[in-house]
GROMACS .gro file of C-alpha atoms in nm:
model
  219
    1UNK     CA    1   4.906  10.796 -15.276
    2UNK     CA    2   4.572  10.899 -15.380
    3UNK     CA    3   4.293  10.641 -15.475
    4UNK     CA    4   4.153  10.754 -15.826
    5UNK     CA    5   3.775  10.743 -15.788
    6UNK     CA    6   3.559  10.553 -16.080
    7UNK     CA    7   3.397  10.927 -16.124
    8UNK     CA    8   3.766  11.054 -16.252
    9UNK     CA    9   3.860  10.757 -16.455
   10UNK     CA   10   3.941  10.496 -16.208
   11UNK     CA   11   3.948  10.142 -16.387
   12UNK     CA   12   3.898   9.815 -16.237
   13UNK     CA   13   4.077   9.567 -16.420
   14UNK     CA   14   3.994   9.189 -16.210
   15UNK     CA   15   4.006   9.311 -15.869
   16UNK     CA   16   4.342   9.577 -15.932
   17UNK     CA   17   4.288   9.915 -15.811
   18UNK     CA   18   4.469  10.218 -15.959
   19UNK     CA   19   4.624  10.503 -15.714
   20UNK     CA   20   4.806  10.803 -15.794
   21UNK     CA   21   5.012  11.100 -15.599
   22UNK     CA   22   4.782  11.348 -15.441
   23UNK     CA   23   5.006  11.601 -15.643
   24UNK     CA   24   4.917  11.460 -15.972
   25UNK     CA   25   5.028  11.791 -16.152
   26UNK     CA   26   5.359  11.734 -16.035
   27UNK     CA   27   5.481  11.429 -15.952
   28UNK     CA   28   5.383  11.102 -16.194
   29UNK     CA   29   5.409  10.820 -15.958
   30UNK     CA   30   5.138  10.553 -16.000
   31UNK     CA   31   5.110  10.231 -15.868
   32UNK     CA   32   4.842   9.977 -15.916
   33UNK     CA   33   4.725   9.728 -15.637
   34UNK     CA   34   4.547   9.369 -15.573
   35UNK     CA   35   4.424   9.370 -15.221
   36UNK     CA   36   4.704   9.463 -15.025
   37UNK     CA   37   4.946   9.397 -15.250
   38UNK     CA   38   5.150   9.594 -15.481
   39UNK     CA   39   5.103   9.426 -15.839
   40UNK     CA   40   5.252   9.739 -16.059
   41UNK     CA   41   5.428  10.066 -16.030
   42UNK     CA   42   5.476  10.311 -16.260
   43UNK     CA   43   5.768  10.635 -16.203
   44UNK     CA   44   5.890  10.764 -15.812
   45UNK     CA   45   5.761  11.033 -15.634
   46UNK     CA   46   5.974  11.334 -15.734
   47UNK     CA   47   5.954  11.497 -15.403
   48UNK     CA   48   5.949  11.377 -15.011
   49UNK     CA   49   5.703  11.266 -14.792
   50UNK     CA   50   5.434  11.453 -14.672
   51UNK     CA   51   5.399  11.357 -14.285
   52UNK     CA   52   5.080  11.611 -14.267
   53UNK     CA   53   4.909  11.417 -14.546
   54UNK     CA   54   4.988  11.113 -14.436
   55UNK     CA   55   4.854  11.219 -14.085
   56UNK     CA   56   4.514  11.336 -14.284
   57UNK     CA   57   4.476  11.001 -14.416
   58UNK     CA   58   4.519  10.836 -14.102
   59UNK     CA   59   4.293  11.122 -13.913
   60UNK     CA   60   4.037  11.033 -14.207
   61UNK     CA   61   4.047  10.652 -14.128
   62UNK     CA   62   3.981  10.652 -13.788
   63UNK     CA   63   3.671  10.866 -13.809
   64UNK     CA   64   3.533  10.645 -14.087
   65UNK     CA   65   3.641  10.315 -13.846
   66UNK     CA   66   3.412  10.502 -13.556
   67UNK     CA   67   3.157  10.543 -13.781
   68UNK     CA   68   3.112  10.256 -13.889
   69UNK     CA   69   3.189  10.017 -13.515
   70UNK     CA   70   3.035  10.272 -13.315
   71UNK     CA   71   2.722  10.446 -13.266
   72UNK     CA   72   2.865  10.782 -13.153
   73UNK     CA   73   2.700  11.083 -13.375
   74UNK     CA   74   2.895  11.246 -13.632
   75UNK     CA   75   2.935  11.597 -13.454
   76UNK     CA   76   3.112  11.414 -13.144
   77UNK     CA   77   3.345  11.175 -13.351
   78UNK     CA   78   3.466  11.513 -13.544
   79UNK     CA   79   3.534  11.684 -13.242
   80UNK     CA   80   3.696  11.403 -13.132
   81UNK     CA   81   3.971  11.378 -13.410
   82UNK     CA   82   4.004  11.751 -13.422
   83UNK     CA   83   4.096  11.731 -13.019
   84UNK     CA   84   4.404  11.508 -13.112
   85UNK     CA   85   4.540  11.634 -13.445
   86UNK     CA   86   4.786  11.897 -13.540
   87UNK     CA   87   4.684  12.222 -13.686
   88UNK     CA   88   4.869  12.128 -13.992
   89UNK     CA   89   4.648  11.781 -14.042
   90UNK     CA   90   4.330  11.958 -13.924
   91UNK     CA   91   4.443  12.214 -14.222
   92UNK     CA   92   4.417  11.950 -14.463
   93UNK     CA   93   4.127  11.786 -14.390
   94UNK     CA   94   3.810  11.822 -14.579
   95UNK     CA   95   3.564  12.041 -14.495
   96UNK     CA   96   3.302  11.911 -14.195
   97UNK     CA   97   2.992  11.921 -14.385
   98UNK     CA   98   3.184  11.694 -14.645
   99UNK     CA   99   3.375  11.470 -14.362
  100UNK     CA  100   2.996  11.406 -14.190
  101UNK     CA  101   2.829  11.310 -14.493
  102UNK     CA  102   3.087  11.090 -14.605
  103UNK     CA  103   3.079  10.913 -14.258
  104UNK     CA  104   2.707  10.881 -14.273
  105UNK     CA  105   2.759  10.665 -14.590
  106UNK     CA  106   3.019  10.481 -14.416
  107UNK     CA  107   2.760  10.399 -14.156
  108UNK     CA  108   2.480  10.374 -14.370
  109UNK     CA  109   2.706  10.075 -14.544
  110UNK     CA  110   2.710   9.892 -14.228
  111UNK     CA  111   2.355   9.888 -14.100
  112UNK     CA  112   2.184   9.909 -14.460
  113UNK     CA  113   1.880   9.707 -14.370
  114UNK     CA  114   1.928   9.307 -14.535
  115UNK     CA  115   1.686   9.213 -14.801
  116UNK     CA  116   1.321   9.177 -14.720
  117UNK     CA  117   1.255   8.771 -14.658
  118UNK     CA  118   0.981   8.572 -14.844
  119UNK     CA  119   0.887   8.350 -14.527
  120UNK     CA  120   1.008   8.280 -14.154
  121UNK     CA  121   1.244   8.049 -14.258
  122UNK     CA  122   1.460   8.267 -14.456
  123UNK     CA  123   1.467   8.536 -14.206
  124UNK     CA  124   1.845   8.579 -14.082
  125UNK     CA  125   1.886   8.846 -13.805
  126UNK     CA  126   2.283   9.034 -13.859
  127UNK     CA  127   2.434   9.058 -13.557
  128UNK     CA  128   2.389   9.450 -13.569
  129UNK     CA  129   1.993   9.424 -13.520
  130UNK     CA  130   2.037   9.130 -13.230
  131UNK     CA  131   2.204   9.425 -13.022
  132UNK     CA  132   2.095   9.713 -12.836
  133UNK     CA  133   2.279  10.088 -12.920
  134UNK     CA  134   2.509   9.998 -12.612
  135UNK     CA  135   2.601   9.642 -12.730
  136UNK     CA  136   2.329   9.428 -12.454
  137UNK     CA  137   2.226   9.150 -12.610
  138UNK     CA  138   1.846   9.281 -12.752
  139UNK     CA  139   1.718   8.899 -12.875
  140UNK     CA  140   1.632   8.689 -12.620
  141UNK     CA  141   1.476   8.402 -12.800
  142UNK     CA  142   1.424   8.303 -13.154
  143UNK     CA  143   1.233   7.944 -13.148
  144UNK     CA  144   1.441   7.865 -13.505
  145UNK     CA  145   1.441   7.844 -13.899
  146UNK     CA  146   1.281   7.497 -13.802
  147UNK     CA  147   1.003   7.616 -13.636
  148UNK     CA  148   0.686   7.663 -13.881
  149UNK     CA  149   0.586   7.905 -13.612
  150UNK     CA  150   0.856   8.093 -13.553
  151UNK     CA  151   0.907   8.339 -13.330
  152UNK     CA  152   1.100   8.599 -13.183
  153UNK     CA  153   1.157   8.803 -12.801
  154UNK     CA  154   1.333   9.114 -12.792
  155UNK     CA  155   1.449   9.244 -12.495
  156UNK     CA  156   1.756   9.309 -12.215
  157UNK     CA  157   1.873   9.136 -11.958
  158UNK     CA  158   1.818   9.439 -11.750
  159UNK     CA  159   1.439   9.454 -11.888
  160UNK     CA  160   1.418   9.070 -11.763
  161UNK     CA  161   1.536   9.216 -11.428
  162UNK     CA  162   1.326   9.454 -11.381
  163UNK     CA  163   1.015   9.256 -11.468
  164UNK     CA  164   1.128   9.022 -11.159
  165UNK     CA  165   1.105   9.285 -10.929
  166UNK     CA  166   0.783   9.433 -11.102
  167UNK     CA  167   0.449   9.374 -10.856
  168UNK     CA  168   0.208   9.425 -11.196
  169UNK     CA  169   0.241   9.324 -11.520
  170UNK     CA  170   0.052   9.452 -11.794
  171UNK     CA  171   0.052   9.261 -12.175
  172UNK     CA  172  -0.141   9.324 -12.490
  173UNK     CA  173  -0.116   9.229 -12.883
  174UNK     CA  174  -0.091   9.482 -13.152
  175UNK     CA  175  -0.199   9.351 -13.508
  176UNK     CA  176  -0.152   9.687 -13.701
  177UNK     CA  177   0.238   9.727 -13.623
  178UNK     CA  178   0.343   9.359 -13.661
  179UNK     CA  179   0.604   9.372 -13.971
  180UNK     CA  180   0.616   9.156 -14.260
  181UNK     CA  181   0.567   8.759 -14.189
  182UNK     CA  182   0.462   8.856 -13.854
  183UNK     CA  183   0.069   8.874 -13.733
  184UNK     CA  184   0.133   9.041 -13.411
  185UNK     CA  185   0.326   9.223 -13.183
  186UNK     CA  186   0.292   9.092 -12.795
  187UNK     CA  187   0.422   9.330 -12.557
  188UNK     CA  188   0.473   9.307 -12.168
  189UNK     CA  189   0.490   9.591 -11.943
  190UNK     CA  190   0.642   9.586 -11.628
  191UNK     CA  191   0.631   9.874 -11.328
  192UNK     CA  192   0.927  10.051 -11.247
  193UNK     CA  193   0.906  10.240 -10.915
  194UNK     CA  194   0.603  10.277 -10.678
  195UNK     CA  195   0.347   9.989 -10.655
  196UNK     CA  196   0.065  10.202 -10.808
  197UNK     CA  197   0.159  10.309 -11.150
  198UNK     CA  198  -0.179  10.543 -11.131
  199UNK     CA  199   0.012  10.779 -10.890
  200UNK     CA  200   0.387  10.648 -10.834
  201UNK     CA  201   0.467  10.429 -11.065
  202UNK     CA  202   0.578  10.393 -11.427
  203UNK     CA  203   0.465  10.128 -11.655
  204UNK     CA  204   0.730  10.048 -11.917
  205UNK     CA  205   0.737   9.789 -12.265
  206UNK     CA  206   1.011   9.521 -12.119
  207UNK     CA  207   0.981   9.225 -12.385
  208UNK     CA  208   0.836   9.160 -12.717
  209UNK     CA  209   0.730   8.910 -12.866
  210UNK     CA  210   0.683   8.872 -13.264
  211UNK     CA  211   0.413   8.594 -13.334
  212UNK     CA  212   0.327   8.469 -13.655
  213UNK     CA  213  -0.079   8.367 -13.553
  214UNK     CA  214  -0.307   8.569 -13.306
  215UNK     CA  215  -0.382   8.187 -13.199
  216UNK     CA  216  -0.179   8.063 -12.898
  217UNK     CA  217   0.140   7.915 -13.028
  218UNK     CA  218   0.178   7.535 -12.963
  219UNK     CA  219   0.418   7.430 -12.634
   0.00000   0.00000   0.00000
């Protein structure tokens, strides 16, 4: 069955959702659903199954499920699919241009950024942005809704590492890149290989901290 699309007529009648057969010029079958469930059906199919469109939709699926869990690109979770279906369901699938842009939305559902917050209080971090790309654990520290000075430290657990075996640290405030409800931005470098980051070394951000004052927040 075939989801019918708002754009072609689809009507949404207290959470029931139409379908139809993907052969609508032939076969009249039409069922209407409530969730999961079946609530209405309307005529048979008047031919058999289709195991090669039934394959598409499952082919179809998957890539939007990758899209939207993981952070593979587009191009690779494509090939992916294509590596593991038949000729017959990679036939029937849409065309890549069209499959990739409809996957972008899928992902662009998932991490659409939450609306902007009015003060500290309100701010509510979705699990998405408290993770790196890999899935480490990217906030450290977040002082609480409580807190009238609230703050936040970004970071890894490997950054923490690395600043334990770091000889020199290096820290500075940024005012001009501190985002909304924030003041400033309070980054710590730490060196990563070589003890002279002038000639060996490499000095690299490791934690931030988002402060709401340039004053020295109370302890």
């Amino acid at each position: 069955m075939e989801r019918i699309e708002e754009r072609s007529g689809v009507r949404r009648e207290r959470d029931v959702t139409h379908w139809l057969c993907e052969q609508r010029g032939v076969c009249k079958a039409r069922v209407h659903t409530k969730g999961m469930v079946i609530v209405k059906r309307t005529n048979e199919h008047s031919h058999g199954p289709d195991e090669q469109a039934a394959d598409c939709c499952e082919a179809k699926a998957g890539m939007m499920r990758k899209a939207r869990e993981s952070q593979d690109g587009t191009d690779h979770i494509v090939s992916e699919s294509l590596l593991t279906a038949s000729e017959g369901t990679a036939a029937k699938l849409p065309k890549l241009d069209n499959l990739k842009r409809t996957m972008q939305r899928q992902r662009a559902s998932v991490l659409a950024a939450p609306a902007q917050p009015t003060t500290l209080a309100e701010l509510a971090l979705p699990a998405v942005y408290q993770q790196t790309a890999k899935g480490e654990q990217f906030l450290l520290y977040d002082s609480g809704a409580d807190d009238v000075h609230r703050f936040l430290i970004f970071g890894t657990q490997h950054n923490l590492g690395m600043l334990r075996r770091s000889k020199i640290w290096l820290a500075d405030g940024t005012f001009k890149t501190a985002p909304p409800l924030f003041v400033q931005v309070y980054v710590v470098h730490g060196l990563r290989g070589g003890d002279d980051p002038m000639k060996t070394g490499h000095l690299l951000p490791s934690l931030s901290c988002y402060c709401p004052t340039r004053r020295r927040l109370p302890t």
